[in-house]
Short mmCIF file of C-alpha atoms in Angstrom, two decimals:
data_model
loop_
_atom_site.label_atom_id
_atom_site.label_comp_id
_atom_site.label_asym_id
_atom_site.label_seq_id
_atom_site.Cartn_x
_atom_site.Cartn_y
_atom_site.Cartn_z
CA MET A 29 0.00 0.00 0.00
CA ILE A 30 2.72 2.47 0.99
CA ARG A 31 4.78 1.63 -2.11
CA ALA A 32 1.75 2.16 -4.35
CA ILE A 33 1.01 5.56 -2.79
CA GLY A 34 4.68 6.54 -2.97
CA ALA A 35 4.82 5.65 -6.67
CA ARG A 36 1.84 7.90 -7.36
CA VAL A 37 3.38 10.78 -5.41
CA LEU A 38 6.65 10.48 -7.34
CA ALA A 39 4.74 10.40 -10.63
CA ALA A 40 3.21 13.79 -9.78
CA ILE A 41 6.61 15.53 -9.68
CA PRO A 42 7.35 15.51 -13.43
CA VAL A 43 3.73 16.45 -14.10
CA MET A 44 4.04 19.60 -12.00
CA PHE A 45 7.37 20.46 -13.59
CA GLY A 46 5.84 20.08 -17.05
CA VAL A 47 2.91 22.32 -16.08
CA ALA A 48 5.35 24.94 -14.81
CA ILE A 49 7.21 24.95 -18.12
CA VAL A 50 4.06 25.09 -20.24
CA SER A 51 2.37 27.80 -18.16
CA PHE A 52 5.51 29.94 -18.21
CA PHE A 53 6.17 29.85 -21.93
CA MET A 54 2.61 29.66 -23.30
CA ILE A 55 1.57 33.02 -21.82
CA ARG A 56 4.61 34.60 -23.46
CA LEU A 57 3.43 33.47 -26.88
CA VAL A 58 0.62 36.03 -26.58
CA PRO A 59 1.72 39.25 -28.34
CA GLY A 60 2.77 42.07 -26.01
CA ASP A 61 3.78 42.06 -22.38
CA ILE A 62 2.88 43.85 -19.16
CA VAL A 63 4.58 47.07 -20.35
CA ASN A 64 2.52 47.12 -23.55
CA SER A 65 -0.59 46.46 -21.51
CA ILE A 66 0.14 49.42 -19.22
CA MET A 67 1.37 51.95 -21.78
CA GLY A 68 -0.69 50.89 -24.79
CA THR A 69 0.51 50.40 -28.35
CA GLU A 70 0.36 53.98 -29.61
CA TYR A 71 2.34 55.79 -26.93
CA GLY A 72 5.93 54.69 -26.69
CA ASP A 73 8.86 56.18 -24.82
CA PRO A 74 11.72 53.70 -25.21
CA GLU A 75 13.43 54.90 -22.05
CA VAL A 76 10.30 54.57 -19.93
CA GLU A 77 9.49 51.18 -21.45
CA GLN A 78 12.99 49.91 -20.70
CA ARG A 79 12.77 51.05 -17.09
CA LEU A 80 9.41 49.32 -16.68
CA ARG A 81 10.73 46.09 -18.18
CA GLU A 82 13.66 46.19 -15.79
CA TYR A 83 11.28 46.87 -12.90
CA TYR A 84 9.06 43.90 -13.78
CA GLY A 85 12.01 41.70 -14.68
CA VAL A 86 10.82 40.96 -18.22
CA ASP A 87 13.95 42.32 -19.88
CA ALA A 88 16.06 39.28 -18.97
CA PRO A 89 16.35 36.22 -21.26
CA LEU A 90 13.42 33.81 -20.98
CA TYR A 91 15.46 30.95 -19.54
CA GLU A 92 16.77 33.28 -16.81
CA GLN A 93 13.24 34.50 -16.03
CA PHE A 94 12.04 30.90 -15.82
CA PHE A 95 14.72 29.65 -13.44
CA THR A 96 14.29 32.72 -11.24
CA TRP A 97 10.54 32.19 -11.06
CA PHE A 98 10.72 28.41 -10.62
CA GLY A 99 13.36 28.76 -7.92
CA ASN A 100 10.99 31.02 -6.02
CA VAL A 101 8.16 28.52 -6.54
CA LEU A 102 10.24 25.77 -4.92
CA ARG A 103 10.50 28.04 -1.88
CA GLY A 104 6.74 28.52 -1.83
CA ASP A 105 6.70 31.96 -3.45
CA LEU A 106 4.46 32.23 -6.52
CA GLY A 107 5.48 35.82 -7.10
CA THR A 108 3.73 39.18 -7.00
CA SER A 109 0.95 40.35 -9.27
CA TYR A 110 2.16 42.93 -11.79
CA ARG A 111 -1.19 44.70 -11.66
CA THR A 112 -2.13 44.81 -7.98
CA GLY A 113 1.29 44.48 -6.36
CA ARG A 114 -0.11 41.84 -4.00
CA PRO A 115 1.31 38.33 -3.58
CA VAL A 116 -0.15 35.89 -6.09
CA VAL A 117 -1.01 33.45 -3.29
CA ASP A 118 -3.15 36.08 -1.57
CA GLU A 119 -5.02 36.85 -4.80
CA ILE A 120 -5.62 33.16 -5.41
CA MET A 121 -6.91 32.56 -1.90
CA VAL A 122 -9.43 35.40 -2.33
CA ARG A 123 -10.87 33.90 -5.52
CA PHE A 124 -10.41 30.18 -4.90
CA PRO A 125 -13.32 29.67 -2.43
CA ALA A 126 -15.84 30.89 -5.03
CA THR A 127 -14.45 28.51 -7.67
CA LEU A 128 -14.37 25.62 -5.19
CA GLU A 129 -17.96 26.33 -4.16
CA LEU A 130 -19.14 26.32 -7.77
CA ALA A 131 -17.16 23.17 -8.63
CA LEU A 132 -18.40 21.17 -5.63
CA THR A 133 -22.01 22.20 -6.20
CA ALA A 134 -21.78 21.24 -9.87
CA LEU A 135 -20.25 17.90 -8.88
CA LEU A 136 -23.12 17.21 -6.45
CA VAL A 137 -25.63 18.10 -9.14
CA SER A 138 -23.97 15.75 -11.62
CA VAL A 139 -23.81 12.82 -9.17
CA ALA A 140 -27.42 13.35 -8.07
CA ILE A 141 -28.54 13.18 -11.70
CA ALA A 142 -26.13 10.63 -13.15
CA ILE A 143 -26.01 7.72 -10.71
CA PRO A 144 -29.80 7.17 -10.34
CA LEU A 145 -30.27 7.54 -14.11
CA GLY A 146 -27.33 5.25 -14.86
CA VAL A 147 -28.55 2.53 -12.50
CA ALA A 148 -32.12 2.78 -13.76
CA SER A 149 -30.93 2.69 -17.37
CA ALA A 150 -28.82 -0.44 -16.78
CA THR A 151 -31.54 -2.34 -14.89
CA ARG A 152 -34.07 -1.52 -17.63
CA ARG A 153 -31.78 -2.11 -20.57
CA ASN A 154 -33.20 -1.36 -24.03
CA GLY A 155 -36.40 -0.01 -22.53
CA PRO A 156 -37.90 3.46 -22.96
CA LEU A 157 -36.07 4.78 -19.86
CA ASP A 158 -32.75 3.46 -21.17
CA ALA A 159 -33.27 5.07 -24.57
CA GLY A 160 -34.33 8.36 -22.99
CA SER A 161 -31.36 8.40 -20.62
CA ARG A 162 -28.89 7.74 -23.42
CA LEU A 163 -30.46 10.49 -25.51
CA ILE A 164 -30.21 12.94 -22.60
CA SER A 165 -26.55 12.01 -22.01
CA LEU A 166 -25.78 12.48 -25.70
CA ILE A 167 -27.37 15.94 -25.66
CA GLY A 168 -25.49 16.81 -22.48
CA LEU A 169 -22.19 15.84 -24.09
CA SER A 170 -22.94 17.76 -27.27
CA ILE A 171 -24.08 21.12 -25.92
CA PRO A 172 -21.24 23.59 -25.19
CA ASN A 173 -21.26 24.97 -21.67
CA PHE A 174 -21.29 28.60 -22.76
CA TRP A 175 -24.33 28.05 -25.01
CA PHE A 176 -26.23 26.09 -22.36
CA GLY A 177 -25.44 28.79 -19.80
CA ILE A 178 -26.76 31.53 -22.09
CA LEU A 179 -29.88 29.41 -22.71
CA LEU A 180 -30.52 29.06 -18.97
CA ILE A 181 -30.02 32.80 -18.47
CA THR A 182 -32.53 33.53 -21.23
CA MET A 183 -35.11 31.07 -19.87
CA PHE A 184 -34.85 31.64 -16.13
CA SER A 185 -33.39 35.13 -15.75
CA VAL A 186 -34.53 37.21 -18.71
CA ASN A 187 -37.93 35.63 -19.44
CA ARG A 188 -39.02 34.60 -15.94
CA ASN A 189 -36.72 36.47 -13.55
CA TRP A 190 -36.45 33.43 -11.28
CA PHE A 191 -32.69 33.59 -10.77
CA PRO A 192 -30.00 36.29 -11.13
CA SER A 193 -28.30 36.31 -14.52
CA GLY A 194 -24.82 36.54 -12.99
CA GLY A 195 -22.58 37.77 -10.23
CA SER A 196 -22.55 36.67 -6.61
CA ASN A 197 -22.48 38.02 -3.07
CA ASP A 198 -20.72 37.09 0.17
CA PHE A 199 -21.07 33.44 1.10
CA SER A 200 -23.83 32.54 3.52
CA PHE A 201 -26.16 29.59 4.09
CA SER A 202 -29.14 31.43 2.72
CA TRP A 203 -31.24 31.59 -0.42
CA ASP A 204 -29.97 35.12 -1.06
CA HIS A 205 -26.57 33.59 -1.79
CA PHE A 206 -27.46 30.22 -3.30
CA GLN A 207 -29.79 31.71 -5.90
CA TYR A 208 -26.68 33.01 -7.66
CA LEU A 209 -25.28 29.48 -7.70
CA VAL A 210 -28.21 27.62 -9.27
CA LEU A 211 -27.71 28.41 -12.96
CA PRO A 212 -23.90 28.11 -13.16
CA ALA A 213 -23.99 24.87 -11.14
CA LEU A 214 -26.65 23.43 -13.45
CA THR A 215 -24.62 24.47 -16.49
CA LEU A 216 -21.52 22.68 -15.26
CA GLY A 217 -23.29 19.77 -13.60
CA THR A 218 -25.34 18.79 -16.64
CA SER A 219 -22.34 18.17 -18.87
CA LEU A 220 -20.59 16.26 -16.08
CA ALA A 221 -23.72 14.17 -15.44
CA ALA A 222 -23.70 12.98 -19.04
CA VAL A 223 -20.24 11.44 -18.68
CA THR A 224 -20.91 9.97 -15.24
CA MET A 225 -24.26 8.52 -16.29
CA ARG A 226 -22.75 6.69 -19.26
CA MET A 227 -19.97 5.29 -17.08
CA THR A 228 -22.46 4.20 -14.40
CA ARG A 229 -24.64 2.45 -16.96
CA SER A 230 -21.70 0.69 -18.60
CA SER A 231 -20.25 -0.42 -15.28
CA MET A 232 -23.61 -1.65 -13.99
CA LEU A 233 -24.24 -3.68 -17.14
CA GLU A 234 -20.85 -5.36 -16.76
CA VAL A 235 -21.42 -6.16 -13.07
CA LEU A 236 -24.98 -7.42 -13.61
CA SER A 237 -23.64 -10.06 -16.01
CA GLN A 238 -21.26 -11.54 -13.43
CA ASP A 239 -21.73 -15.00 -11.90
CA TYR A 240 -22.08 -13.77 -8.32
CA ILE A 241 -25.07 -11.65 -9.37
CA ARG A 242 -26.77 -14.72 -10.83
CA THR A 243 -25.98 -16.58 -7.62
CA ALA A 244 -27.55 -13.83 -5.54
CA ARG A 245 -30.68 -13.95 -7.67
CA SER A 246 -30.84 -17.75 -7.42
CA LYS A 247 -30.92 -17.42 -3.63
CA GLY A 248 -34.26 -15.67 -3.93
CA LEU A 249 -33.09 -12.15 -3.15
CA SER A 250 -35.24 -9.36 -4.49
CA GLU A 251 -33.99 -7.45 -7.52
CA SER A 252 -33.65 -4.23 -5.52
CA THR A 253 -31.49 -6.02 -2.93
CA VAL A 254 -29.30 -7.55 -5.62
CA VAL A 255 -28.79 -4.19 -7.29
CA ARG A 256 -28.26 -2.19 -4.11
CA ARG A 257 -26.13 -4.57 -2.05
CA HIS A 258 -24.24 -6.60 -4.63
CA ALA A 259 -24.09 -4.79 -7.95
CA LEU A 260 -23.96 -1.09 -7.17
CA ARG A 261 -20.99 -1.18 -4.79
CA ASN A 262 -18.73 -2.92 -7.30
CA ALA A 263 -20.06 -0.88 -10.21
CA LEU A 264 -19.20 2.38 -8.47
CA ILE A 265 -15.44 1.68 -8.40
CA PRO A 266 -14.74 2.97 -11.94
CA VAL A 267 -17.41 5.65 -11.47
CA ILE A 268 -15.50 7.03 -8.48
CA THR A 269 -12.43 7.36 -10.68
CA VAL A 270 -14.37 9.34 -13.27
CA VAL A 271 -15.95 11.57 -10.64
CA GLY A 272 -12.56 12.19 -9.03
CA ILE A 273 -10.99 13.17 -12.35
CA GLN A 274 -13.93 15.46 -13.02
CA ALA A 275 -13.56 17.05 -9.58
CA GLY A 276 -9.99 18.01 -10.34
CA ALA A 277 -10.70 19.13 -13.89
CA LEU A 278 -13.69 21.17 -12.77
CA LEU A 279 -11.51 23.84 -11.19
CA GLY A 280 -9.96 24.61 -14.54
CA GLY A 281 -13.17 23.90 -16.44
CA THR A 282 -15.10 26.61 -14.64
CA VAL A 283 -13.30 29.33 -16.63
CA VAL A 284 -15.91 29.57 -19.40
CA VAL A 285 -18.89 29.27 -17.06
CA GLU A 286 -17.47 31.88 -14.70
CA GLN A 287 -17.16 34.26 -17.63
CA VAL A 288 -20.75 33.63 -18.77
CA PHE A 289 -22.19 34.17 -15.29
CA SER A 290 -19.66 36.79 -14.10
CA TRP A 291 -18.80 34.46 -11.23
CA PRO A 292 -15.96 35.97 -9.15
CA GLY A 293 -13.76 32.89 -9.12
CA LEU A 294 -10.29 31.85 -10.09
CA GLY A 295 -11.21 31.26 -13.72
CA THR A 296 -12.29 34.88 -14.11
CA LEU A 297 -9.05 35.98 -12.49
CA VAL A 298 -6.99 33.93 -14.98
CA VAL A 299 -8.82 35.40 -17.98
CA GLN A 300 -8.38 38.94 -16.66
CA SER A 301 -4.70 38.28 -15.97
CA ILE A 302 -4.13 36.98 -19.49
CA GLY A 303 -5.66 40.16 -20.88
CA ASN A 304 -3.45 42.25 -18.60
CA ARG A 305 -0.34 40.15 -19.42
CA ASP A 306 0.06 39.60 -15.70
CA TYR A 307 2.54 36.75 -16.12
CA ALA A 308 3.04 36.03 -12.44
CA MET A 309 -0.69 35.73 -11.79
CA VAL A 310 -1.34 33.46 -14.78
CA GLN A 311 1.62 31.19 -13.99
CA GLY A 312 0.78 30.98 -10.31
CA SER A 313 -2.93 30.33 -10.91
CA VAL A 314 -2.33 27.61 -13.50
CA LEU A 315 0.26 25.92 -11.29
CA PHE A 316 -2.11 26.09 -8.32
CA LEU A 317 -4.97 24.54 -10.31
CA ALA A 318 -2.67 21.82 -11.63
CA GLY A 319 -1.46 21.07 -8.12
CA PHE A 320 -5.02 20.78 -6.88
CA TYR A 321 -5.87 18.47 -9.79
CA VAL A 322 -2.88 16.25 -8.98
CA LEU A 323 -3.89 16.19 -5.30
CA VAL A 324 -7.45 15.14 -6.11
CA SER A 325 -6.18 12.47 -8.49
CA LEU A 326 -3.89 11.15 -5.76
CA ILE A 327 -6.79 11.00 -3.30
CA VAL A 328 -8.87 9.11 -5.87
CA ASP A 329 -6.02 6.64 -6.47
CA ILE A 330 -5.71 6.01 -2.72
CA ALA A 331 -9.48 5.52 -2.42
CA TYR A 332 -9.28 3.11 -5.35
CA LEU A 333 -6.65 1.08 -3.50
CA PHE A 334 -8.97 0.72 -0.53
CA LEU A 335 -11.97 -0.19 -2.68
CA ASP A 336 -10.09 -2.73 -4.82
CA PRO A 337 -7.61 -4.78 -2.72
CA ARG A 338 -6.16 -6.38 -5.87
CA LEU A 339 -4.41 -3.11 -6.71
CA ARG A 340 -2.57 -2.85 -3.39
CA HIS A 341 0.00 -5.43 -4.38
CA ARG A 342 0.78 -4.09 -7.85
CA GLY A 343 2.86 -1.09 -6.71
#
């Protein structure tokens, strides 16, 4: 068990290093830099521009900038925002709770929709419910998040004024806060539910064909008992993996939805920072999201080891 966990931790190291390299160099492929963003393209005083580039440290060769930044990252310093002058970590911690709240709510929505539909679809294979569930999952996979979000805004905000069209307020356990969360969580959760539902159905069909399920039925157990106690537990093992991967990817996947609903999360911060050429903020945010994704994946792998004892001895 310890060797298996250690192997997964070691595998995360090159992943994080690769993310650091990609996030550093990809943002610099965008034309312009922080000095151009501040001064504009029309006004140009070479002396002032040079002083600003020296001040922000973007005048040095790229490899030197990278090793300086990455060396600071290894010491736990993600840098300072070019725009606000505040530490990147502080800016991330201000925005991260909103993104985490949206991601977790969307994940709950997806699980609440997908698992019951997947189980019902598998136990009623080739019936009307199965056909309808597969059609719904296909639609959910096909519709882009930004289009579905705009559709929900039109239906429930513009036409009926049931929910706010965007924005948020300070967190509280009240309807005044959660009404802002309904539409963006549905937008994200619906697409996730499509993937989870298909996996649940596929896994249930495979488990229901096993010999021990036929044995349970031959003992006279009711179908609901067979499904609930014998089939569902084993069928959920691959589903947990999919849900875990989605949980990690959600933090980065909220970028588009946050833009559509003006949600004040980390995704909105990344988009704004790209527009401002705030290199430190973009690099730090992407690295933070990647680290969170790796952490969630590691937790899922460990949970998988507990659920499936056969994997504990493979290393």
